[in-house]
């Protein structure tokens, strides 16, 4: 029972403002009576959608000796349940996960709730437009108060019961009830219908109340812990199904950590694709970030998609660590990664975009700590090169992408896949811009029936799938895949790539990309024909990520890939007997399809790092792992190899075109007799998706 003399409802002043004074007083009185009758615990009643939950609270600066890394959270009474109102919804909780005591508070809920609202509401809250009540609140009646009190009493009596009536969450395809996961939960009551839904709440790593950011510092990543494969040739320590990934925690309309929904792309006739999206504010506008999975089942695609979404969420900015290092390259010298080795834009770009300040070795910029796997020492990395949407546009001399970011069940696994991505994109760009003919691979020699059947399926849809051995500098299998229309019509061609010590997996990854994109390309080309044809006539109009692959739906753009698909002018088609078997790409001693027993991923990673270092390149790793990923047993890293070609999107932003490696690498690999001249380079933007 409620303690005698104590009010069971603590009311935020904003409740009167939003509900109206009369409605607020009437509902509060009804709720107090209902809570008392049920012996329910007291509640803290507030509203959503009035204040900007993403704004930092105003507080005096910390005094001498005050810890900056752990904001002090007020100690709420354990028995007081937060209740938040918005329109016809009443949200109860968060209720701690079993074991309790971890992060995940009412402020986390408010921040997550705001992040999945409409653009109009977010702009009003975050840019100062303001909101106001639209008349008296219509739910200030006894039924609503009784229903809310009953929910509060039920949650307080048995918060962890997975069988609560109506408690299944919106999971984007995974319905039903399940045991409580590692995150707190909230209950959402529809005051108009009485329906109740339960949603997991992923704690916000930037919450100013309960988050405890880690101070960035020169921490060693080595020695790496053991990382045995879960099966031979997987290069993974666990299958994706083994992670406690409740999709509803990351995609739900109330507080989804990665957006309001996960959509099943039923229009895809090749893969069971899923698509999600979250938005991050960048100045006056909201930047959409898409994520998704492309496998042979919607359930697996949803899980893979969540992993990709978390990877992008972790890599966009340092949400869970406090970065403090500022200085110039001239000040740090060899202790830091030189951005000029990673690549800078052309002088023309900076002249045409005066808001983007060119890099200056004497200019003070923010840095984060990484770790050199070649030299086994800490190394400073410009923050904008690893956290590619870090705040502070004045510091962004280039716009990086997620290239080199990867997630795994161990650090070794994540680093391995991040390094494979860097090697893959470097090789693809060398071949494309260098117009390098590549040996073709016979997909019919693949040991995977799924690969052979997908190639046949694409043929049914009018596309010939072709694959090319794109090993340039390193003894790591890299495969470029091309889906080209047999009739050469709209939706002309699309590209993909994959890399890994197992050539079957590398080819499979490249095939998955073209299988997903090809079946939708004719329709997209038809819908956007005018815009795409304008791009084909003026490459300066190729400005965004999706422009690069889509412009190759225009039939005339096919000529820019003739160096790869047609060979020298007048040359006959390659006979099948001249094609390489998939097995020919397997490096000696590598894991993969021929391995008889699981290996430790550390061994394969070490071989790859040694191969990269032997060519004079460093491998620098920044650990980006978020707290919610650690809870699930996941790790996310950003892998940087200064000197390799970076992938860029937008024709004016092609750093690769100005880097020495583009001109020397093919000659150094024995594929050309001389370094490339400007006239040798492909004049068209890369088609990488």
XYZ file of C-alpha atoms in Angstrom, residues 439-442 445-447 469 471 475-479 501-504 507 578-588:
30
model
C 40.890 -12.869 -64.909
C 37.315 -14.176 -64.955
C 36.128 -16.796 -62.483
C 33.899 -19.727 -63.369
C 33.100 -24.464 -60.078
C 31.801 -23.183 -56.745
C 31.342 -25.879 -54.121
C 39.712 -12.193 -59.641
C 43.770 -9.640 -56.285
C 47.474 -12.548 -51.265
C 43.872 -12.195 -50.142
C 41.042 -13.329 -52.436
C 39.047 -10.346 -53.713
C 36.140 -10.928 -56.082
C 40.709 -15.788 -47.088
C 37.980 -18.209 -48.187
C 37.305 -17.491 -51.875
C 33.889 -19.176 -51.680
C 32.464 -14.769 -54.122
C 39.922 -19.945 -69.866
C 38.010 -19.070 -66.720
C 39.598 -19.678 -63.336
C 38.048 -22.115 -60.882
C 37.040 -20.634 -57.544
C 39.577 -22.857 -55.766
C 42.444 -21.168 -57.656
C 41.997 -18.079 -55.484
C 42.623 -19.872 -52.198
C 45.925 -18.753 -50.662
C 48.182 -21.514 -49.318
